Amino acid sequence: MFELGIKMYKPLSDCKDKTLIYGSKPMLLFSGELFNVDMKYMTLKSLLADLFKGPTIEKIRTLGVEHQFHFVLSSDKNLCLRIRKINLSTINRISSSEFTFPPLKTPDGRAVQISLEDATPSVDFELRRVCLPSEDKWKRAHRVPPEVIKGDKTPKNKHTDVFGSRIGRVHVGKSSELENLRPGPSIRTALTGHRKRGFERIKSGASNSGKTLVSKDVNANKRRKLFTDA
């Protein structure tokens, strides 16, 4: 819990230019070493970011970023909020002596110069009270129910086609691994104790089939000779 008191406030009505688009994403900028050192101010930074970041989106248009929220922590008790408008102006002629860095370019290829203009509202806060939760309460607050975790997981190798039927894929190992598997127990293995692997059984079957084919061919030739002699 953070309690902030307002020492100075400049309303939105004091701004001359009110052309900001409603719902646009702001650029958040935090200045101050305490934001990165002290856990208390790191928590304050996280709360301010959650409060002003707006809706979560996947993509953003760089030219659509029109304003900046600048939080300045000058001391352990003073926090300033300044809002500035981002103006983009095209550059007709580019000279290497004017810019130390290459200028920003739009997707059209035009060079653009960025300038900041003070806008409203502007607020100066005073940090009055801070009450952080204990580690146990903090962990319990960040727990996610298992029902939510299960709901977020997408099923693998499953999809629904256009007609609404569910289709799944089953991945099977390589055929070479299946051939090397040992056969199950049988009467022969129980009596002799010898087991043949898959490729051994295939080889033995091929050799036996070759022998039988040769014997059949020999008998057929003998019969032909007998009929021809007769």
PDB file of N, CA, C and O in Angstrom, residues 38-114:
ATOM      1  N   ASP A  38      16.015   0.018  -4.572  1.00  0.00           N
ATOM      2  CA  ASP A  38      15.216  -0.285  -3.387  1.00  0.00           C
ATOM      3  C   ASP A  38      13.980  -1.088  -3.785  1.00  0.00           C
ATOM      4  O   ASP A  38      13.298  -0.772  -4.768  1.00  0.00           O
ATOM      5  N   MET A  39      13.684  -2.141  -3.004  1.00  0.00           N
ATOM      6  CA  MET A  39      12.524  -2.987  -3.295  1.00  0.00           C
ATOM      7  C   MET A  39      11.223  -2.216  -3.136  1.00  0.00           C
ATOM      8  O   MET A  39      10.249  -2.462  -3.853  1.00  0.00           O
ATOM      9  N   LYS A  40      11.187  -1.265  -2.234  1.00  0.00           N
ATOM     10  CA  LYS A  40       9.970  -0.481  -2.011  1.00  0.00           C
ATOM     11  C   LYS A  40       9.620   0.329  -3.250  1.00  0.00           C
ATOM     12  O   LYS A  40       8.464   0.336  -3.703  1.00  0.00           O
ATOM     13  N   TYR A  41      10.607   0.972  -3.842  1.00  0.00           N
ATOM     14  CA  TYR A  41      10.346   1.801  -5.020  1.00  0.00           C
ATOM     15  C   TYR A  41      10.214   0.956  -6.288  1.00  0.00           C
ATOM     16  O   TYR A  41       9.566   1.384  -7.247  1.00  0.00           O
ATOM     17  N   MET A  42      10.798  -0.224  -6.282  1.00  0.00           N
ATOM     18  CA  MET A  42      10.567  -1.140  -7.409  1.00  0.00           C
ATOM     19  C   MET A  42       9.111  -1.600  -7.439  1.00  0.00           C
ATOM     20  O   MET A  42       8.506  -1.738  -8.509  1.00  0.00           O
ATOM     21  N   THR A  43       8.539  -1.823  -6.258  1.00  0.00           N
ATOM     22  CA  THR A  43       7.117  -2.176  -6.188  1.00  0.00           C
ATOM     23  C   THR A  43       6.243  -1.013  -6.627  1.00  0.00           C
ATOM     24  O   THR A  43       5.232  -1.202  -7.324  1.00  0.00           O
ATOM     25  N   LEU A  44       6.623   0.214  -6.244  1.00  0.00           N
ATOM     26  CA  LEU A  44       5.881   1.396  -6.685  1.00  0.00           C
ATOM     27  C   LEU A  44       5.947   1.556  -8.204  1.00  0.00           C
ATOM     28  O   LEU A  44       4.948   1.891  -8.853  1.00  0.00           O
ATOM     29  N   LYS A  45       7.094   1.288  -8.768  1.00  0.00           N
ATOM     30  CA  LYS A  45       7.244   1.350 -10.228  1.00  0.00           C
ATOM     31  C   LYS A  45       6.344   0.331 -10.917  1.00  0.00           C
ATOM     32  O   LYS A  45       5.704   0.632 -11.937  1.00  0.00           O
ATOM     33  N   SER A  46       6.266  -0.869 -10.358  1.00  0.00           N
ATOM     34  CA  SER A  46       5.406  -1.904 -10.938  1.00  0.00           C
ATOM     35  C   SER A  46       3.935  -1.509 -10.862  1.00  0.00           C
ATOM     36  O   SER A  46       3.171  -1.714 -11.816  1.00  0.00           O
ATOM     37  N   LEU A  47       3.524  -0.914  -9.741  1.00  0.00           N
ATOM     38  CA  LEU A  47       2.131  -0.485  -9.600  1.00  0.00           C
ATOM     39  C   LEU A  47       1.789   0.640 -10.580  1.00  0.00           C
ATOM     40  O   LEU A  47       0.709   0.649 -11.184  1.00  0.00           O
ATOM     41  N   LEU A  48       2.695   1.589 -10.756  1.00  0.00           N
ATOM     42  CA  LEU A  48       2.450   2.681 -11.697  1.00  0.00           C
ATOM     43  C   LEU A  48       2.387   2.175 -13.136  1.00  0.00           C
ATOM     44  O   LEU A  48       1.572   2.647 -13.935  1.00  0.00           O
ATOM     45  N   ALA A  49       3.241   1.207 -13.457  1.00  0.00           N
ATOM     46  CA  ALA A  49       3.216   0.644 -14.811  1.00  0.00           C
ATOM     47  C   ALA A  49       1.910  -0.105 -15.070  1.00  0.00           C
ATOM     48  O   ALA A  49       1.324   0.001 -16.154  1.00  0.00           O
ATOM     49  N   ASP A  50       1.423  -0.857 -14.077  1.00  0.00           N
ATOM     50  CA  ASP A  50       0.150  -1.562 -14.245  1.00  0.00           C
ATOM     51  C   ASP A  50      -1.025  -0.593 -14.341  1.00  0.00           C
ATOM     52  O   ASP A  50      -2.027  -0.892 -14.999  1.00  0.00           O
ATOM     53  N   LEU A  51      -0.911   0.562 -13.696  1.00  0.00           N
ATOM     54  CA  LEU A  51      -2.011   1.522 -13.679  1.00  0.00           C
ATOM     55  C   LEU A  51      -2.118   2.314 -14.978  1.00  0.00           C
ATOM     56  O   LEU A  51      -3.223   2.615 -15.442  1.00  0.00           O
ATOM     57  N   PHE A  52      -0.983   2.631 -15.604  1.00  0.00           N
ATOM     58  CA  PHE A  52      -0.992   3.535 -16.758  1.00  0.00           C
ATOM     59  C   PHE A  52      -0.655   2.850 -18.081  1.00  0.00           C
ATOM     60  O   PHE A  52      -0.656   3.522 -19.116  1.00  0.00           O
ATOM     61  N   LYS A  53      -0.357   1.556 -18.080  1.00  0.00           N
ATOM     62  CA  LYS A  53       0.067   0.922 -19.338  1.00  0.00           C
ATOM     63  C   LYS A  53      -1.083   0.711 -20.307  1.00  0.00           C
ATOM     64  O   LYS A  53      -0.872   0.591 -21.513  1.00  0.00           O
ATOM     65  N   GLY A  54      -2.313   0.622 -19.814  1.00  0.00           N
ATOM     66  CA  GLY A  54      -3.446   0.408 -20.701  1.00  0.00           C
ATOM     67  C   GLY A  54      -3.638  -1.066 -21.017  1.00  0.00           C
ATOM     68  O   GLY A  54      -3.051  -1.947 -20.381  1.00  0.00           O
ATOM     69  N   PRO A  55      -4.448  -1.371 -22.016  1.00  0.00           N
ATOM     70  CA  PRO A  55      -4.721  -2.778 -22.347  1.00  0.00           C
ATOM     71  C   PRO A  55      -3.496  -3.469 -22.930  1.00  0.00           C
ATOM     72  O   PRO A  55      -2.639  -2.846 -23.556  1.00  0.00           O
ATOM     73  N   THR A  56      -3.421  -4.777 -22.720  1.00  0.00           N
ATOM     74  CA  THR A  56      -2.319  -5.576 -23.250  1.00  0.00           C
ATOM     75  C   THR A  56      -2.580  -5.898 -24.714  1.00  0.00           C
ATOM     76  O   THR A  56      -3.649  -6.410 -25.068  1.00  0.00           O
ATOM     77  N   ILE A  57      -1.619  -5.600 -25.568  1.00  0.00           N
ATOM     78  CA  ILE A  57      -1.764  -5.820 -27.005  1.00  0.00           C
ATOM     79  C   ILE A  57      -0.545  -6.580 -27.509  1.00  0.00           C
ATOM     80  O   ILE A  57       0.492  -6.647 -26.845  1.00  0.00           O
ATOM     81  N   GLU A  58      -0.676  -7.173 -28.704  1.00  0.00           N
ATOM     82  CA  GLU A  58       0.410  -7.946 -29.293  1.00  0.00           C
ATOM     83  C   GLU A  58       1.325  -7.083 -30.156  1.00  0.00           C
ATOM     84  O   GLU A  58       2.533  -7.265 -30.158  1.00  0.00           O
ATOM     85  N   LYS A  59       0.763  -6.145 -30.890  1.00  0.00           N
ATOM     86  CA  LYS A  59       1.555  -5.307 -31.783  1.00  0.00           C
ATOM     87  C   LYS A  59       1.200  -3.845 -31.544  1.00  0.00           C
ATOM     88  O   LYS A  59       0.114  -3.530 -31.056  1.00  0.00           O
ATOM     89  N   ILE A  60       2.131  -2.970 -31.887  1.00  0.00           N
ATOM     90  CA  ILE A  60       1.912  -1.542 -31.717  1.00  0.00           C
ATOM     91  C   ILE A  60       2.494  -0.807 -32.921  1.00  0.00           C
ATOM     92  O   ILE A  60       3.514  -1.214 -33.488  1.00  0.00           O
ATOM     93  N   ARG A  61       1.835   0.237 -33.315  1.00  0.00           N
ATOM     94  CA  ARG A  61       2.293   1.071 -34.427  1.00  0.00           C
ATOM     95  C   ARG A  61       3.163   2.185 -33.854  1.00  0.00           C
ATOM     96  O   ARG A  61       2.720   2.966 -33.012  1.00  0.00           O
ATOM     97  N   THR A  62       4.405   2.246 -34.289  1.00  0.00           N
ATOM     98  CA  THR A  62       5.342   3.208 -33.706  1.00  0.00           C
ATOM     99  C   THR A  62       4.905   4.647 -33.937  1.00  0.00           C
ATOM    100  O   THR A  62       5.096   5.512 -33.080  1.00  0.00           O
ATOM    101  N   LEU A  63       4.299   4.912 -35.078  1.00  0.00           N
ATOM    102  CA  LEU A  63       3.841   6.277 -35.340  1.00  0.00           C
ATOM    103  C   LEU A  63       2.614   6.637 -34.513  1.00  0.00           C
ATOM    104  O   LEU A  63       2.250   7.808 -34.421  1.00  0.00           O
ATOM    105  N   GLY A  64       1.964   5.638 -33.911  1.00  0.00           N
ATOM    106  CA  GLY A  64       0.788   5.907 -33.093  1.00  0.00           C
ATOM    107  C   GLY A  64       1.103   6.248 -31.653  1.00  0.00           C
ATOM    108  O   GLY A  64       0.198   6.584 -30.887  1.00  0.00           O
ATOM    109  N   VAL A  65       2.372   6.166 -31.242  1.00  0.00           N
ATOM    110  CA  VAL A  65       2.763   6.556 -29.883  1.00  0.00           C
ATOM    111  C   VAL A  65       2.825   8.078 -29.847  1.00  0.00           C
ATOM    112  O   VAL A  65       3.750   8.696 -30.382  1.00  0.00           O
ATOM    113  N   GLU A  66       1.840   8.706 -29.204  1.00  0.00           N
ATOM    114  CA  GLU A  66       1.697  10.158 -29.283  1.00  0.00           C
ATOM    115  C   GLU A  66       2.040  10.883 -27.994  1.00  0.00           C
ATOM    116  O   GLU A  66       2.228  12.095 -28.020  1.00  0.00           O
ATOM    117  N   HIS A  67       2.102  10.197 -26.869  1.00  0.00           N
ATOM    118  CA  HIS A  67       2.407  10.897 -25.627  1.00  0.00           C
ATOM    119  C   HIS A  67       3.261  10.015 -24.724  1.00  0.00           C
ATOM    120  O   HIS A  67       3.300   8.793 -24.875  1.00  0.00           O
ATOM    121  N   GLN A  68       3.922  10.674 -23.786  1.00  0.00           N
ATOM    122  CA  GLN A  68       4.881  10.032 -22.895  1.00  0.00           C
ATOM    123  C   GLN A  68       4.559  10.384 -21.451  1.00  0.00           C
ATOM    124  O   GLN A  68       4.294  11.543 -21.130  1.00  0.00           O
ATOM    125  N   PHE A  69       4.569   9.361 -20.591  1.00  0.00           N
ATOM    126  CA  PHE A  69       4.415   9.556 -19.150  1.00  0.00           C
ATOM    127  C   PHE A  69       5.800   9.425 -18.520  1.00  0.00           C
ATOM    128  O   PHE A  69       6.409   8.359 -18.584  1.00  0.00           O
ATOM    129  N   HIS A  70       6.262  10.508 -17.920  1.00  0.00           N
ATOM    130  CA  HIS A  70       7.599  10.536 -17.336  1.00  0.00           C
ATOM    131  C   HIS A  70       7.466  10.648 -15.820  1.00  0.00           C
ATOM    132  O   HIS A  70       6.959  11.654 -15.298  1.00  0.00           O
ATOM    133  N   PHE A  71       7.925   9.609 -15.107  1.00  0.00           N
ATOM    134  CA  PHE A  71       7.904   9.591 -13.647  1.00  0.00           C
ATOM    135  C   PHE A  71       9.329   9.856 -13.155  1.00  0.00           C
ATOM    136  O   PHE A  71      10.255   9.100 -13.487  1.00  0.00           O
ATOM    137  N   VAL A  72       9.474  10.914 -12.371  1.00  0.00           N
ATOM    138  CA  VAL A  72      10.786  11.328 -11.872  1.00  0.00           C
ATOM    139  C   VAL A  72      10.773  11.207 -10.356  1.00  0.00           C
ATOM    140  O   VAL A  72       9.957  11.848  -9.681  1.00  0.00           O
ATOM    141  N   LEU A  73      11.668  10.388  -9.823  1.00  0.00           N
ATOM    142  CA  LEU A  73      11.806  10.231  -8.373  1.00  0.00           C
ATOM    143  C   LEU A  73      13.037  11.026  -7.947  1.00  0.00           C
ATOM    144  O   LEU A  73      14.162  10.527  -7.951  1.00  0.00           O
ATOM    145  N   SER A  74      12.804  12.288  -7.602  1.00  0.00           N
ATOM    146  CA  SER A  74      13.923  13.176  -7.264  1.00  0.00           C
ATOM    147  C   SER A  74      14.526  12.848  -5.907  1.00  0.00           C
ATOM    148  O   SER A  74      15.728  13.006  -5.704  1.00  0.00           O
ATOM    149  N   SER A  75      13.707  12.399  -4.957  1.00  0.00           N
ATOM    150  CA  SER A  75      14.192  12.005  -3.631  1.00  0.00           C
ATOM    151  C   SER A  75      13.319  10.867  -3.125  1.00  0.00           C
ATOM    152  O   SER A  75      12.423  10.391  -3.829  1.00  0.00           O
ATOM    153  N   ASP A  76      13.581  10.437  -1.893  1.00  0.00           N
ATOM    154  CA  ASP A  76      12.810   9.321  -1.356  1.00  0.00           C
ATOM    155  C   ASP A  76      11.391   9.718  -0.976  1.00  0.00           C
ATOM    156  O   ASP A  76      10.576   8.850  -0.643  1.00  0.00           O
ATOM    157  N   LYS A  77      11.048  11.017  -1.049  1.00  0.00           N
ATOM    158  CA  LYS A  77       9.710  11.476  -0.675  1.00  0.00           C
ATOM    159  C   LYS A  77       8.976  12.188  -1.804  1.00  0.00           C
ATOM    160  O   LYS A  77       7.768  12.407  -1.699  1.00  0.00           O
ATOM    161  N   ASN A  78       9.666  12.558  -2.865  1.00  0.00           N
ATOM    162  CA  ASN A  78       9.065  13.362  -3.931  1.00  0.00           C
ATOM    163  C   ASN A  78       9.011  12.557  -5.228  1.00  0.00           C
ATOM    164  O   ASN A  78      10.019  11.988  -5.667  1.00  0.00           O
ATOM    165  N   LEU A  79       7.825  12.535  -5.821  1.00  0.00           N
ATOM    166  CA  LEU A  79       7.598  11.857  -7.099  1.00  0.00           C
ATOM    167  C   LEU A  79       6.863  12.817  -8.022  1.00  0.00           C
ATOM    168  O   LEU A  79       5.823  13.367  -7.647  1.00  0.00           O
ATOM    169  N   CYS A  80       7.401  13.027  -9.213  1.00  0.00           N
ATOM    170  CA  CYS A  80       6.814  13.960 -10.176  1.00  0.00           C
ATOM    171  C   CYS A  80       6.328  13.191 -11.400  1.00  0.00           C
ATOM    172  O   CYS A  80       6.996  12.265 -11.868  1.00  0.00           O
ATOM    173  N   LEU A  81       5.181  13.605 -11.902  1.00  0.00           N
ATOM    174  CA  LEU A  81       4.612  13.043 -13.126  1.00  0.00           C
ATOM    175  C   LEU A  81       4.512  14.149 -14.164  1.00  0.00           C
ATOM    176  O   LEU A  81       3.856  15.168 -13.937  1.00  0.00           O
ATOM    177  N   ARG A  82       5.160  13.945 -15.293  1.00  0.00           N
ATOM    178  CA  ARG A  82       5.121  14.897 -16.391  1.00  0.00           C
ATOM    179  C   ARG A  82       4.673  14.164 -17.656  1.00  0.00           C
ATOM    180  O   ARG A  82       5.200  13.097 -17.984  1.00  0.00           O
ATOM    181  N   ILE A  83       3.715  14.756 -18.336  1.00  0.00           N
ATOM    182  CA  ILE A  83       3.188  14.188 -19.574  1.00  0.00           C
ATOM    183  C   ILE A  83       3.619  15.088 -20.725  1.00  0.00           C
ATOM    184  O   ILE A  83       3.430  16.307 -20.674  1.00  0.00           O
ATOM    185  N   ARG A  84       4.191  14.486 -21.731  1.00  0.00           N
ATOM    186  CA  ARG A  84       4.685  15.227 -22.889  1.00  0.00           C
ATOM    187  C   ARG A  84       4.123  14.616 -24.160  1.00  0.00           C
ATOM    188  O   ARG A  84       3.975  13.400 -24.268  1.00  0.00           O
ATOM    189  N   LYS A  85       3.843  15.477 -25.091  1.00  0.00           N
ATOM    190  CA  LYS A  85       3.342  15.046 -26.391  1.00  0.00           C
ATOM    191  C   LYS A  85       4.510  14.835 -27.343  1.00  0.00           C
ATOM    192  O   LYS A  85       5.455  15.623 -27.372  1.00  0.00           O
ATOM    193  N   ILE A  86       4.442  13.759 -28.120  1.00  0.00           N
ATOM    194  CA  ILE A  86       5.499  13.415 -29.072  1.00  0.00           C
ATOM    195  C   ILE A  86       5.091  13.928 -30.448  1.00  0.00           C
ATOM    196  O   ILE A  86       4.048  13.538 -30.987  1.00  0.00           O
ATOM    197  N   ASN A  87       5.903  14.816 -31.002  1.00  0.00           N
ATOM    198  CA  ASN A  87       5.643  15.387 -32.323  1.00  0.00           C
ATOM    199  C   ASN A  87       6.655  14.838 -33.322  1.00  0.00           C
ATOM    200  O   ASN A  87       7.855  14.748 -33.031  1.00  0.00           O
ATOM    201  N   LEU A  88       6.168  14.477 -34.485  1.00  0.00           N
ATOM    202  CA  LEU A  88       7.011  13.984 -35.571  1.00  0.00           C
ATOM    203  C   LEU A  88       6.952  14.975 -36.720  1.00  0.00           C
ATOM    204  O   LEU A  88       5.869  15.337 -37.184  1.00  0.00           O
ATOM    205  N   SER A  89       8.109  15.416 -37.174  1.00  0.00           N
ATOM    206  CA  SER A  89       8.186  16.348 -38.299  1.00  0.00           C
ATOM    207  C   SER A  89       9.144  15.773 -39.333  1.00  0.00           C
ATOM    208  O   SER A  89      10.224  15.274 -38.995  1.00  0.00           O
ATOM    209  N   THR A  90       8.741  15.834 -40.584  1.00  0.00           N
ATOM    210  CA  THR A  90       9.565  15.284 -41.662  1.00  0.00           C
ATOM    211  C   THR A  90      10.752  16.198 -41.954  1.00  0.00           C
ATOM    212  O   THR A  90      10.677  17.424 -41.815  1.00  0.00           O
ATOM    213  N   ILE A  91      11.845  15.589 -42.360  1.00  0.00           N
ATOM    214  CA  ILE A  91      13.075  16.313 -42.697  1.00  0.00           C
ATOM    215  C   ILE A  91      13.262  16.230 -44.205  1.00  0.00           C
ATOM    216  O   ILE A  91      13.329  15.136 -44.776  1.00  0.00           O
ATOM    217  N   ASN A  92      13.339  17.393 -44.835  1.00  0.00           N
ATOM    218  CA  ASN A  92      13.500  17.410 -46.292  1.00  0.00           C
ATOM    219  C   ASN A  92      14.941  17.126 -46.703  1.00  0.00           C
ATOM    220  O   ASN A  92      15.206  16.312 -47.587  1.00  0.00           O
ATOM    221  N   ARG A  93      15.879  17.795 -46.046  1.00  0.00           N
ATOM    222  CA  ARG A  93      17.287  17.623 -46.386  1.00  0.00           C
ATOM    223  C   ARG A  93      18.034  17.098 -45.166  1.00  0.00           C
ATOM    224  O   ARG A  93      17.874  17.603 -44.061  1.00  0.00           O
ATOM    225  N   ILE A  94      18.858  16.091 -45.391  1.00  0.00           N
ATOM    226  CA  ILE A  94      19.623  15.467 -44.315  1.00  0.00           C
ATOM    227  C   ILE A  94      21.101  15.723 -44.564  1.00  0.00           C
ATOM    228  O   ILE A  94      21.630  15.392 -45.626  1.00  0.00           O
ATOM    229  N   SER A  95      21.754  16.342 -43.594  1.00  0.00           N
ATOM    230  CA  SER A  95      23.199  16.563 -43.670  1.00  0.00           C
ATOM    231  C   SER A  95      23.869  15.795 -42.538  1.00  0.00           C
ATOM    232  O   SER A  95      23.354  15.736 -41.423  1.00  0.00           O
ATOM    233  N   SER A  96      24.997  15.204 -42.814  1.00  0.00           N
ATOM    234  CA  SER A  96      25.693  14.371 -41.826  1.00  0.00           C
ATOM    235  C   SER A  96      26.201  15.180 -40.642  1.00  0.00           C
ATOM    236  O   SER A  96      26.399  14.648 -39.554  1.00  0.00           O
ATOM    237  N   SER A  97      26.428  16.482 -40.808  1.00  0.00           N
ATOM    238  CA  SER A  97      26.960  17.301 -39.713  1.00  0.00           C
ATOM    239  C   SER A  97      25.896  17.627 -38.672  1.00  0.00           C
ATOM    240  O   SER A  97      26.214  17.880 -37.511  1.00  0.00           O
ATOM    241  N   GLU A  98      24.618  17.626 -39.037  1.00  0.00           N
ATOM    242  CA  GLU A  98      23.564  18.003 -38.098  1.00  0.00           C
ATOM    243  C   GLU A  98      23.238  16.886 -37.113  1.00  0.00           C
ATOM    244  O   GLU A  98      22.888  17.149 -35.964  1.00  0.00           O
ATOM    245  N   PHE A  99      23.335  15.627 -37.521  1.00  0.00           N
ATOM    246  CA  PHE A  99      22.908  14.505 -36.692  1.00  0.00           C
ATOM    247  C   PHE A  99      24.110  13.638 -36.344  1.00  0.00           C
ATOM    248  O   PHE A  99      24.899  13.258 -37.216  1.00  0.00           O
ATOM    249  N   THR A 100      24.245  13.355 -35.045  1.00  0.00           N
ATOM    250  CA  THR A 100      25.278  12.411 -34.613  1.00  0.00           C
ATOM    251  C   THR A 100      24.846  10.967 -34.854  1.00  0.00           C
ATOM    252  O   THR A 100      25.684  10.096 -35.056  1.00  0.00           O
ATOM    253  N   PHE A 101      23.518  10.726 -34.826  1.00  0.00           N
ATOM    254  CA  PHE A 101      22.970   9.404 -35.099  1.00  0.00           C
ATOM    255  C   PHE A 101      22.080   9.494 -36.338  1.00  0.00           C
ATOM    256  O   PHE A 101      21.521  10.553 -36.636  1.00  0.00           O
ATOM    257  N   PRO A 102      21.924   8.403 -37.055  1.00  0.00           N
ATOM    258  CA  PRO A 102      21.038   8.444 -38.230  1.00  0.00           C
ATOM    259  C   PRO A 102      19.602   8.722 -37.810  1.00  0.00           C
ATOM    260  O   PRO A 102      19.124   8.201 -36.800  1.00  0.00           O
ATOM    261  N   PRO A 103      18.883   9.565 -38.529  1.00  0.00           N
ATOM    262  CA  PRO A 103      17.511   9.919 -38.135  1.00  0.00           C
ATOM    263  C   PRO A 103      16.557   8.742 -38.290  1.00  0.00           C
ATOM    264  O   PRO A 103      16.815   7.785 -39.022  1.00  0.00           O
ATOM    265  N   LEU A 104      15.432   8.848 -37.581  1.00  0.00           N
ATOM    266  CA  LEU A 104      14.396   7.822 -37.657  1.00  0.00           C
ATOM    267  C   LEU A 104      13.659   7.940 -38.978  1.00  0.00           C
ATOM    268  O   LEU A 104      13.386   9.041 -39.454  1.00  0.00           O
ATOM    269  N   LYS A 105      13.331   6.780 -39.558  1.00  0.00           N
ATOM    270  CA  LYS A 105      12.641   6.764 -40.839  1.00  0.00           C
ATOM    271  C   LYS A 105      11.322   6.020 -40.711  1.00  0.00           C
ATOM    272  O   LYS A 105      11.210   5.043 -39.979  1.00  0.00           O
ATOM    273  N   THR A 106      10.331   6.511 -41.431  1.00  0.00           N
ATOM    274  CA  THR A 106       9.015   5.884 -41.467  1.00  0.00           C
ATOM    275  C   THR A 106       9.036   4.703 -42.434  1.00  0.00           C
ATOM    276  O   THR A 106       9.993   4.539 -43.204  1.00  0.00           O
ATOM    277  N   PRO A 107       8.000   3.853 -42.421  1.00  0.00           N
ATOM    278  CA  PRO A 107       7.957   2.759 -43.408  1.00  0.00           C
ATOM    279  C   PRO A 107       7.983   3.240 -44.849  1.00  0.00           C
ATOM    280  O   PRO A 107       8.387   2.490 -45.746  1.00  0.00           O
ATOM    281  N   ASP A 108       7.573   4.501 -45.097  1.00  0.00           N
ATOM    282  CA  ASP A 108       7.626   5.040 -46.459  1.00  0.00           C
ATOM    283  C   ASP A 108       9.037   5.436 -46.878  1.00  0.00           C
ATOM    284  O   ASP A 108       9.271   5.708 -48.057  1.00  0.00           O
ATOM    285  N   GLY A 109       9.972   5.496 -45.913  1.00  0.00           N
ATOM    286  CA  GLY A 109      11.335   5.889 -46.227  1.00  0.00           C
ATOM    287  C   GLY A 109      11.647   7.340 -45.934  1.00  0.00           C
ATOM    288  O   GLY A 109      12.767   7.796 -46.179  1.00  0.00           O
ATOM    289  N   ARG A 110      10.683   8.096 -45.399  1.00  0.00           N
ATOM    290  CA  ARG A 110      10.918   9.506 -45.093  1.00  0.00           C
ATOM    291  C   ARG A 110      11.610   9.650 -43.740  1.00  0.00           C
ATOM    292  O   ARG A 110      11.283   8.945 -42.789  1.00  0.00           O
ATOM    293  N   ALA A 111      12.563  10.570 -43.657  1.00  0.00           N
ATOM    294  CA  ALA A 111      13.264  10.842 -42.402  1.00  0.00           C
ATOM    295  C   ALA A 111      12.390  11.712 -41.509  1.00  0.00           C
ATOM    296  O   ALA A 111      11.738  12.652 -41.967  1.00  0.00           O
ATOM    297  N   VAL A 112      12.376  11.386 -40.207  1.00  0.00           N
ATOM    298  CA  VAL A 112      11.490  12.057 -39.256  1.00  0.00           C
ATOM    299  C   VAL A 112      12.311  12.533 -38.069  1.00  0.00           C
ATOM    300  O   VAL A 112      13.216  11.836 -37.592  1.00  0.00           O
ATOM    301  N   GLN A 113      11.999  13.727 -37.597  1.00  0.00           N
ATOM    302  CA  GLN A 113      12.626  14.278 -36.397  1.00  0.00           C
ATOM    303  C   GLN A 113      11.608  14.285 -35.260  1.00  0.00           C
ATOM    304  O   GLN A 113      10.459  14.692 -35.446  1.00  0.00           O
ATOM    305  N   ILE A 114      12.033  13.830 -34.076  1.00  0.00           N
ATOM    306  CA  ILE A 114      11.149  13.713 -32.917  1.00  0.00           C
ATOM    307  C   ILE A 114      11.398  14.883 -31.975  1.00  0.00           C
ATOM    308  O   ILE A 114      12.549  15.216 -31.673  1.00  0.00           O
TER     309      ILE A 114
END
